[in-house]
Coordinates of C-alpha atoms and ligand atoms in Angstrom, one line a residue:
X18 CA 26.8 -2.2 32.0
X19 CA 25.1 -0.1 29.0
X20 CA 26.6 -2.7 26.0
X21 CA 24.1 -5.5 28.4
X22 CA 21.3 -3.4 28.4
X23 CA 21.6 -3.2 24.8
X24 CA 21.6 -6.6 24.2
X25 CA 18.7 -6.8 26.5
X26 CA 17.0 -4.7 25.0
X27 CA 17.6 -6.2 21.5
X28 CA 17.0 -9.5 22.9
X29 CA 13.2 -8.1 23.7
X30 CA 13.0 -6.6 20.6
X31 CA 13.3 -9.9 18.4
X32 CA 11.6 -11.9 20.8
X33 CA 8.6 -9.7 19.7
X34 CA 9.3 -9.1 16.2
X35 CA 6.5 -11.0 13.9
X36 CA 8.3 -13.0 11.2
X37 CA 5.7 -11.6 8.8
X38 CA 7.3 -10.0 6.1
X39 CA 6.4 -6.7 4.0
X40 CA 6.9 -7.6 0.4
X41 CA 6.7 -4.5 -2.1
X42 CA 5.4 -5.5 -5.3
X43 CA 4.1 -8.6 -5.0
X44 CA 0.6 -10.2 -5.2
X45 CA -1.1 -9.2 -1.7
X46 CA -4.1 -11.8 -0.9
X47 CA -7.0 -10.6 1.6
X48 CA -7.4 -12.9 4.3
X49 CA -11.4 -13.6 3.4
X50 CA -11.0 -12.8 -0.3
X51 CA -8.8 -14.7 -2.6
X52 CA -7.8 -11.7 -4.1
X53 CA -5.7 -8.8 -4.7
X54 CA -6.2 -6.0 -2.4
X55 CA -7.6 -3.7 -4.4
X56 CA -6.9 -0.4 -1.9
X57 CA -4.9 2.0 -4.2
X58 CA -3.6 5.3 -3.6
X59 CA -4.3 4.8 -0.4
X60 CA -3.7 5.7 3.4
X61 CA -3.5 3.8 6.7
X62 CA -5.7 5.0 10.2
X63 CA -5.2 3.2 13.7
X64 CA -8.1 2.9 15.8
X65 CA -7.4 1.6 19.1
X66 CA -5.2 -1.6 17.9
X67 CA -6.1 -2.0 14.6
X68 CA -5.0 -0.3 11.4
X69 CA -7.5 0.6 8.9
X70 CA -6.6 0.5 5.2
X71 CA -8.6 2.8 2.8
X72 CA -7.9 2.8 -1.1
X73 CA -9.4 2.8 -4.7
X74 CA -10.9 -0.3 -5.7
X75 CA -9.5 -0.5 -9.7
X76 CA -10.6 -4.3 -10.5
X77 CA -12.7 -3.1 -13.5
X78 CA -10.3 0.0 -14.2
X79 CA -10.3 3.7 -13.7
X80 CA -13.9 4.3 -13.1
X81 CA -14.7 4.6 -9.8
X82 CA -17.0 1.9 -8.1
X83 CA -15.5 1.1 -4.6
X84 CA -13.7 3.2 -1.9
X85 CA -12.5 0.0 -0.1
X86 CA -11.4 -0.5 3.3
X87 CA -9.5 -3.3 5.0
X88 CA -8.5 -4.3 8.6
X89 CA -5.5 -5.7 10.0
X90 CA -3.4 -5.8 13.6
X91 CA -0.2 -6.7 12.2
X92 CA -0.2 -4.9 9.0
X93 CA 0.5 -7.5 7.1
X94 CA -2.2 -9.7 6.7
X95 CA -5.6 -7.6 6.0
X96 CA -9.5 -8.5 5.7
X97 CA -11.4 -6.6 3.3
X98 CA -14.2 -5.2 5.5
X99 CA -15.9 -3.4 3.0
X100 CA -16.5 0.0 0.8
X101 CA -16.7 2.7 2.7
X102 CA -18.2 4.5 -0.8
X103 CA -19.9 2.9 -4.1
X104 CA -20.8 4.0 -7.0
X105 CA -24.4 5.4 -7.1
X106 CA -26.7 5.3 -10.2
X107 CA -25.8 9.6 -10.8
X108 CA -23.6 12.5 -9.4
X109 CA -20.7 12.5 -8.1
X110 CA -20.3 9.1 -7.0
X111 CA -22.2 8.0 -11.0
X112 CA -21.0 5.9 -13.7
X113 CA -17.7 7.0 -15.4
X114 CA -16.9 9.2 -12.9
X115 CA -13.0 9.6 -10.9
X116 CA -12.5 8.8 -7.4
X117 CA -9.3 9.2 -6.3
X118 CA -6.3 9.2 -3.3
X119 CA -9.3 8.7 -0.7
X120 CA -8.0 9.4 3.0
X121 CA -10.0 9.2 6.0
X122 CA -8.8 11.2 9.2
X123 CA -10.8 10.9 13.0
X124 CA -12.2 14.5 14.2
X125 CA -12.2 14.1 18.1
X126 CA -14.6 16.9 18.4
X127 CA -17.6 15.6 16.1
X128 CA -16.5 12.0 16.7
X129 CA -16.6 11.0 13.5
X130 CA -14.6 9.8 9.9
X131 CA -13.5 12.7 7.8
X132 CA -13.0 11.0 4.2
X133 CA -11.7 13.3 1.5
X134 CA -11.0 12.7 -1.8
X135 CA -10.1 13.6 -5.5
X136 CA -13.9 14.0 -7.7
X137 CA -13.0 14.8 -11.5
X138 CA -15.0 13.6 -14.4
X139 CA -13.5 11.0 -16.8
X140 CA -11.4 13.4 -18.3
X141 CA -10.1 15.3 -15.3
X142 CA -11.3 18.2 -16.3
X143 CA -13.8 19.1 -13.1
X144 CA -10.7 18.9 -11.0
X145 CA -12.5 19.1 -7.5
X146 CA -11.9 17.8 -3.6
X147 CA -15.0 15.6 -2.1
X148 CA -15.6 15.3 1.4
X149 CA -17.6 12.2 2.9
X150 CA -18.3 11.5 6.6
X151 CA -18.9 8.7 8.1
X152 CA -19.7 6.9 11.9
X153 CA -17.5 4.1 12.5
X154 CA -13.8 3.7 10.4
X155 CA -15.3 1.0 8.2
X156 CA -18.7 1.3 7.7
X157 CA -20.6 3.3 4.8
X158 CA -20.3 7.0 4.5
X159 CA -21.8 9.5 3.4
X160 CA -21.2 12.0 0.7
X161 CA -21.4 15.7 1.4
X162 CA -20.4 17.1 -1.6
X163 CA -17.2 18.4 -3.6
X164 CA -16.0 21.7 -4.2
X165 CA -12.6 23.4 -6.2
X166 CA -11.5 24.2 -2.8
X167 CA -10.7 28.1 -2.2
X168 CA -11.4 28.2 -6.2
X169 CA -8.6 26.6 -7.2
X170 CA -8.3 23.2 -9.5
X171 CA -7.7 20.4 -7.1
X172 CA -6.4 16.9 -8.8
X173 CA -4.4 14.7 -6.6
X174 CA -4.8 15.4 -2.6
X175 CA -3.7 14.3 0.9
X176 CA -4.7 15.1 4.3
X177 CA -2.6 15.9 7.6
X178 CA -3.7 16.1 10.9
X179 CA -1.3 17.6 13.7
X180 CA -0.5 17.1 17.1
X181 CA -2.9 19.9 18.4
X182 CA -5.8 18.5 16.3
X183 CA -6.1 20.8 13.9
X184 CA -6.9 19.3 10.2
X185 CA -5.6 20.3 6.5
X186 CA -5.9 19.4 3.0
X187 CA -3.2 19.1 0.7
X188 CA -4.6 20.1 -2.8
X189 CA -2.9 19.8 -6.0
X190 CA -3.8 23.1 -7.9
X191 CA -2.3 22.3 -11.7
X192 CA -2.0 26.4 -12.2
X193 CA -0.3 27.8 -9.3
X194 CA 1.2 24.3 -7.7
X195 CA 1.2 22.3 -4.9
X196 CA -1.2 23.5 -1.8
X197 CA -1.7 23.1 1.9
X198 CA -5.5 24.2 3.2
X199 CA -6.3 24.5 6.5
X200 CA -9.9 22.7 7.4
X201 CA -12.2 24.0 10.1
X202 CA -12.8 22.5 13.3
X203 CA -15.2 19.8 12.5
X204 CA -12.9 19.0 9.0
X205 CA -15.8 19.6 6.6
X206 CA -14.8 23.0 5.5
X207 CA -11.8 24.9 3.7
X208 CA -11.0 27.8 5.4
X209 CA -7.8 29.1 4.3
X210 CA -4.8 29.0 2.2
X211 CA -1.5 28.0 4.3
X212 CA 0.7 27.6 1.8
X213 CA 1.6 27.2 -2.0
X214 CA 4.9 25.8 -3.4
X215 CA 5.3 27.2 -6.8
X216 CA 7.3 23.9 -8.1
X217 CA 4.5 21.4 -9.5
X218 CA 4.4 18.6 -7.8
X219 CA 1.5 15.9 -6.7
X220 CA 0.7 13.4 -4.8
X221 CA 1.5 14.8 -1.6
X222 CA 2.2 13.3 1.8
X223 CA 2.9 14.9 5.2
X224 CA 5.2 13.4 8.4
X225 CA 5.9 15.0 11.1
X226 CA 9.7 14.3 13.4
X227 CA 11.1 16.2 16.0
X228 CA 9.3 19.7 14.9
X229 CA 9.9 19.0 11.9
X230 CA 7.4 18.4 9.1
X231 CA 8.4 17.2 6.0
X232 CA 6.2 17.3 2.9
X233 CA 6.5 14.3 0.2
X234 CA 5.5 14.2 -3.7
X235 CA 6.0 13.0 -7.0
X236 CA 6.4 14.9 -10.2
X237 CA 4.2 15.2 -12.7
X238 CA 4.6 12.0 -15.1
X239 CA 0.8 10.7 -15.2
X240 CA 1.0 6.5 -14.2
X241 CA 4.5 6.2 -14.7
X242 CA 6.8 6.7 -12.0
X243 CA 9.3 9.3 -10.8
X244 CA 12.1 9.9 -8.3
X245 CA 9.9 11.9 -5.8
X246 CA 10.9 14.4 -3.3
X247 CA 10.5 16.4 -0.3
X248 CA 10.9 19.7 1.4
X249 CA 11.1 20.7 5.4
X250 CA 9.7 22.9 7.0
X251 CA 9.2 23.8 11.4
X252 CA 6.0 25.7 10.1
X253 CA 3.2 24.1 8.0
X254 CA 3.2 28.1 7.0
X255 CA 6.6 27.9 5.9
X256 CA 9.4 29.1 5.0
X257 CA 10.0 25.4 3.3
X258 CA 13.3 24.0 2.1
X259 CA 13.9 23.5 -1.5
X260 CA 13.0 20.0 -3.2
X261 CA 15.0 16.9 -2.7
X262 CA 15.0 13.2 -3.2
X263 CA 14.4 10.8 -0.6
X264 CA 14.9 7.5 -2.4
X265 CA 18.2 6.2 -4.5
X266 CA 18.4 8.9 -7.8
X267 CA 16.9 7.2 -10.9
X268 CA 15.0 4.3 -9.5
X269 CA 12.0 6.4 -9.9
X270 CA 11.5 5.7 -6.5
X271 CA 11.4 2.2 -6.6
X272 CA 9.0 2.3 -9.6
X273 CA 6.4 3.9 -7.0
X274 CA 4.5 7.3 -6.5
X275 CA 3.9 8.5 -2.5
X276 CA 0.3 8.1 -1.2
X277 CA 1.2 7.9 2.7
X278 CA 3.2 8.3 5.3
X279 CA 2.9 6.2 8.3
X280 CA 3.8 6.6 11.5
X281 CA 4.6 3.4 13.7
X282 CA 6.2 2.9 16.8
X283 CA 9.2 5.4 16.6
X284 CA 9.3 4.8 13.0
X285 CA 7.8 5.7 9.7
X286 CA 6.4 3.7 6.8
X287 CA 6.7 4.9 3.3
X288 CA 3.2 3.8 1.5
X289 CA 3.4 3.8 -2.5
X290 CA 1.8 2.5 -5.4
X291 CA 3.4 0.9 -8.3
X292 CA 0.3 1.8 -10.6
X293 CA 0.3 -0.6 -13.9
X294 CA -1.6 2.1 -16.0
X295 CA -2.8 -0.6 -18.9
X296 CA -4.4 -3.1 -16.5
X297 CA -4.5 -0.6 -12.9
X298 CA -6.5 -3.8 -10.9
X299 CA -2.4 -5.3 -11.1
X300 CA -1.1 -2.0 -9.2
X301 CA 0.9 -3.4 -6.4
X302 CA 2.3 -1.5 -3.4
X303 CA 6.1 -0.4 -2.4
X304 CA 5.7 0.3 1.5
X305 CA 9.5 0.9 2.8
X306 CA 11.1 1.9 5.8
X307 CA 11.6 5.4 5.8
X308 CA 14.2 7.0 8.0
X309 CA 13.7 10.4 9.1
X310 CA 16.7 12.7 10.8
X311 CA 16.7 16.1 11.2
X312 CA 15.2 17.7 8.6
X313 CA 16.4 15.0 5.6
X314 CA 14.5 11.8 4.8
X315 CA 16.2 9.0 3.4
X316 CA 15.2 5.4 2.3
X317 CA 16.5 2.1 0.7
X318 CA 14.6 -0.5 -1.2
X319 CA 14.0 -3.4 0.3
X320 CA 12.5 -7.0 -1.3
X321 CA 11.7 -8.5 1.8
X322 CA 11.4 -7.0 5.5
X323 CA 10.0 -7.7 9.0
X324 CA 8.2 -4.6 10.6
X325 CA 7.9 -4.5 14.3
X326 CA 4.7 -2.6 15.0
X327 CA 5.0 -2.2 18.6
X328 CA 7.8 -0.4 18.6
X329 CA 8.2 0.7 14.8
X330 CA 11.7 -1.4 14.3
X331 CA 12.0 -2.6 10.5
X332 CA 14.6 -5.2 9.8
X333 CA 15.7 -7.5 6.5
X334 CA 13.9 -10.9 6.0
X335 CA 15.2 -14.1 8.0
X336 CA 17.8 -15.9 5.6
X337 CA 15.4 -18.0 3.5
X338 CA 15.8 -21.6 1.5
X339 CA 14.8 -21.5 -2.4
X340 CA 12.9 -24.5 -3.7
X341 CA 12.6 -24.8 -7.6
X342 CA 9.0 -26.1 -8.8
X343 CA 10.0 -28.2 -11.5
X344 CA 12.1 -30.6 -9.1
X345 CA 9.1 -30.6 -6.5
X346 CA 6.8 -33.5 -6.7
X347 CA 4.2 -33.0 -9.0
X348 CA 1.0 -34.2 -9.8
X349 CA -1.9 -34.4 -11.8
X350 CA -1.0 -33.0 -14.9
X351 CA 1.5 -30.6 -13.7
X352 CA 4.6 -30.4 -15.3
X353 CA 8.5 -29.1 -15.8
X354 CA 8.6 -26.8 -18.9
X355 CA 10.7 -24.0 -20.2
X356 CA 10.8 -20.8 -19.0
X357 CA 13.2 -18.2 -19.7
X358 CA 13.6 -15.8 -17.5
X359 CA 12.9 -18.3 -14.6
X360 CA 15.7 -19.8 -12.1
X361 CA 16.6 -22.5 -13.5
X362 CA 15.2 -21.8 -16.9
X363 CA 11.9 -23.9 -16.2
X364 CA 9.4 -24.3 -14.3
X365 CA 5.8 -26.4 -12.6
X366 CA 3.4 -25.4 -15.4
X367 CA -0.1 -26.9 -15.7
X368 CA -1.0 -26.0 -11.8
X369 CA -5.1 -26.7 -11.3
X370 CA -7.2 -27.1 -14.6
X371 CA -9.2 -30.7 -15.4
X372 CA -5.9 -32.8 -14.4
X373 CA -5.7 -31.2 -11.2
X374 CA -2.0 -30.2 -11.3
X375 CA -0.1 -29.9 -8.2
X376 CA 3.0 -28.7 -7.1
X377 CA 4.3 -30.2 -4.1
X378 CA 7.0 -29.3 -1.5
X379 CA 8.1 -32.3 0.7
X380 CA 10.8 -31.1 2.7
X381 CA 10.9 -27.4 3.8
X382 CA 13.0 -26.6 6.0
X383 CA 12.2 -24.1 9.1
X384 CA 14.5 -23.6 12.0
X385 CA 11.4 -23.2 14.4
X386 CA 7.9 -23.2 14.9
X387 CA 6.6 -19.4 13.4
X388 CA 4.4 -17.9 10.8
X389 CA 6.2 -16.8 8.9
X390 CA 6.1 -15.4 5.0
X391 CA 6.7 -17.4 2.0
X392 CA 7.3 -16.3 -1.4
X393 CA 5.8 -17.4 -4.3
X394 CA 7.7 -16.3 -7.5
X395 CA 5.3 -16.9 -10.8
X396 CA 4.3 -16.9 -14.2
X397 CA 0.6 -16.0 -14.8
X398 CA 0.0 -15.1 -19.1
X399 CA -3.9 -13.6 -18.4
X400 CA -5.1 -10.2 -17.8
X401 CA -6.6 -11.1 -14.5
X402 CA -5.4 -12.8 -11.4
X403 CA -5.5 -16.8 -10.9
X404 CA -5.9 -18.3 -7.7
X405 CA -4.4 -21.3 -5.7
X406 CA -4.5 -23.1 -2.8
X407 CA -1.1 -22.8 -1.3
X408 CA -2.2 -25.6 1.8
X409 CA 1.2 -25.9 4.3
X410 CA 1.5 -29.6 6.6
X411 CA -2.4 -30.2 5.7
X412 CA -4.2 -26.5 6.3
X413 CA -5.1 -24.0 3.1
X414 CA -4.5 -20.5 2.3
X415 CA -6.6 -19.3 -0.7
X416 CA -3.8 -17.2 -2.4
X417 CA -4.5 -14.9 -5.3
X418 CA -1.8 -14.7 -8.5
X419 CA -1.6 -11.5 -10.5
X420 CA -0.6 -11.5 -13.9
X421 CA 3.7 -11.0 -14.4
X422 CA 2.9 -9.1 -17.4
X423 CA 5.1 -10.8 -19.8
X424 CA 8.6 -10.2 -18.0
X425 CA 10.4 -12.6 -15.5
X426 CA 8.4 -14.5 -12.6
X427 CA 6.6 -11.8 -10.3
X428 CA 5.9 -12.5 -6.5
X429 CA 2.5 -13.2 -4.6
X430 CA 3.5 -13.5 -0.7
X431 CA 1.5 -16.0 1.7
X432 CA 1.9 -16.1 5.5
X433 CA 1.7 -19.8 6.7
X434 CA 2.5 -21.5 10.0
X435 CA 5.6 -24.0 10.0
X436 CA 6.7 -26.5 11.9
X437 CA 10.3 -27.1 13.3
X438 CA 11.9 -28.8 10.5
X439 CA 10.6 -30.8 7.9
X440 CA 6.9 -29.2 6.3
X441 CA 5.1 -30.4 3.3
X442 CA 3.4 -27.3 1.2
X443 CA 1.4 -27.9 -1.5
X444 CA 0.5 -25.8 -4.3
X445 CA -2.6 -26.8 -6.1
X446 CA -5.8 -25.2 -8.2
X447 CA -9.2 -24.5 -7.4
X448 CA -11.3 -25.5 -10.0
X449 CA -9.3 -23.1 -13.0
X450 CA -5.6 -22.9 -13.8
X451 CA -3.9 -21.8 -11.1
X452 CA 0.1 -19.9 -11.6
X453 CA 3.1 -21.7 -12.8
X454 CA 5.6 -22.0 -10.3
X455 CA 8.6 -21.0 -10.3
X456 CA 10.4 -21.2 -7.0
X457 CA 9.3 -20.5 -3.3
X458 CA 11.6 -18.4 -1.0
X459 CA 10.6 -20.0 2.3
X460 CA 12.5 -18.3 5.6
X461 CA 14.7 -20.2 7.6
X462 CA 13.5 -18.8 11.0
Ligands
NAG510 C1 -16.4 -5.6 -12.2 O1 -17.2 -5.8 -13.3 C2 -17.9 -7.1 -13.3 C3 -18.5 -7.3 -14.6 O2 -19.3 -6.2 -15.0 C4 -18.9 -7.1 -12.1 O3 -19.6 -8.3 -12.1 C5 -18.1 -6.8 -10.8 O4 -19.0 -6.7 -9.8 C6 -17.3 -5.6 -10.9 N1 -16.5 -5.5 -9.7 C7 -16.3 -4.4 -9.0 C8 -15.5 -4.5 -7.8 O5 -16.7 -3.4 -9.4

């Protein structure tokens, strides 16, 4: 009797699993933009059943000019809604100023957004906290003011609200270490110190499990990445556990640094950022499974996986079919040429431009009718992103192409609807040049 409920249940769950796939590191194109999301250091809200992505805009660099925000229901695929902040002509919010690791948190009591966030000057030597409020999740705020908060230097910070409501900031203070403030009522004021670690640690996350919270950072290596840790604790006040790591030792966690924690379904989602310090517009984002047991955190890397947002289930990718560009049909003036580090050592160059280069797909296979996530690998030589139309039996997805950077292909992931068996897609430019194409990693089922 209990091994056929299990298989009902499991049954249930895959009938409602989306085939949509999480893709660290690759290329993710808005729905309504053609481009990159540009939503870095980031965290994720749910309001009623939609999530709410709010990050640093970097498509012109450092310098803040955009806190953006982006909708989604699935996760996966995400309009840009628009900045919840932009950069003014002075003050905090001025020209050559540093916004940074923006989270937003809902205070019940006021009813309204709490948004705080890392102010420094160009230099980081203000070292302050900002707070901005704001009336509905995506629309524009307004800036109260920063503040060293309690006195203390404040670089990279976090927020944590807990079960009873109650709000707190989590402060990097450079001198004395890592910080956890509680915030009044309404979240618009510091009003104590609940504790300090005296390791030094940033970027600082909270989850909570069980009783259990769990605190999550990154040491202190500037844009490069780190294996990060965590410490446990049944009282935000402490005692906490010593530091340990959470992710395999020496990937530097999966070339990443911890913004968020997200809690879904039963489950939690690791949010990072894999920030590419010489062109930061290219930062791409590592968002993992994360299992937490007890009081120790664990988590694998993953290139491909299917998260089930009702219930918070994260499983591998469907089994997927690889098609090489330089044996797809092509036209216009797109080509087969060398390329070393691609499979098969070439691939479909001379996508888009005056010939109108296309690469064309005539047989992909799917085992049924699903949208489902195709991967793009790709070569792009500029400092900026190209786009393409990636257009699947007849309809187009505008799909944005950030530069590789010089190594082997890198990914930009589109989510398509297929047909039970045989679909054409087509890759083909927009007016520019668009990526060379490697392969596509198209899922079976
Ligand atoms: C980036 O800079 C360009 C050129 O100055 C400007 O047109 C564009 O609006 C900027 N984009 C953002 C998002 O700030």
């Amino acid at each position: 009797m209990r091994s056929v409920t299990i298989a009902t249940i499991s049954l249930l769950v895959s009938a409602t699993n989306a085939a949509l796939q999480v893709v660290s590191g690759a290329t993710w194109t808005a729905t309504n933009t053609g481009q990159h999301i540009q939503a870095h250091g980031g965290g994720i809200l749910k309001v009623g059943e939609k999530w709410y992505w709010v990050g640093e805009d970097k498509t012109n660099g450092t310098a803040f000019t955009n806190i953006n925000c982006y909708s989604s229901s699935n996760l996966v695929e995400w309009n840009y809604e628009g900045a919840l902040l932009t950069r003014t002509s002075s003050g905090d919010t001025g020209p050559s100023r540093v916004i940074e690791r923006p989270k937003v948190m809902f205070n019940k009591k006021t009813n309204k957004y709490v948004l705080w966030m890392h102010i420094d000057s160009s230099n980081y030597g203000e070292a302050k906290i900002g707070v901005a409020t704001g009336d509905s999740v995506c629309g524009k705020y307004t800036y109260v003011r920063s503040e060293r908060p309690l006195g203390f230097e404040s670089r990279d910070s976090g927020v944590y609200v807990d079960d009873d409501g109650k709000g707190y900031l989590l402060t990097e203070d450079r001198r004395n270490g890592l910080r956890i403030n509680a915030l009044s009522d309404d979240y618009l004021t510091i009003t104590s110190n609940v504790y300090t670690w005296k390791e030094k640690y940033e970027s600082p996350a909270i989850a909570k499990k069980g009783g259990v919270y769990f605190m999550f950072a990154s040491q202190l290596t500037g844009w490069d990445p780190n294996d990060n840790y965590y410490s446990t604790s049944t009282s935000l006040s402490g005692p906490w556990s010593g530091w340990k790591k959470f992710a395999d030792s020496g990937s530097n966690t999966y070339a990443s640094q911890t913004t968020y924690i997200l809690p879904v379904g039963d489950g939690f989602m690791y949010m990072g950022d894999r920030w590419i310090s010489s062109n930061l517009m290219r930062s791409t984002y590592i968002w993992l499974p994360l299992t937490l047991s007890g009081t120790s955190a664990s988590m694998k890397n993953s290139i491909n996986w299917v998260l089930d947002t009702a219930t918070g289930a994260m499983a591998a990718g469907a089994s997927e079919n690889s098609y090489e560009g330089e044996t797809a049909t092509l036209s216009g003036g797109a080509k087969s040429q060398s390329c070393s580090g691609c499979s098969g050592g070439k691939s479909a160059g001379y996508v888009g431009g005056s010939t109108s280069g296309a690469v064309v797909f005539g047989n992909v296979q799917s085992d049924k009718a699903t949208k489902t996530t195709v991967r793009i690998k790709h070569l792009n030589g500029d400092s900026s992103q190209r786009v393409a139309d990636v257009v699947v039996n007849g309809k187009s997805v505008r799909t944005a192409f950030l530069p590789h950077g010089g190594g082997d292909p890198a990914s930009s992931v589109v989510h398509v609807e297929l047909k039970q068996g045989s679909n054409e897609i087509r890759i083909a430019g927009t007016g520019g040049w668009g990526p060379d194409v490697d392969r596509i990693m198209v899922p079976l089922s």
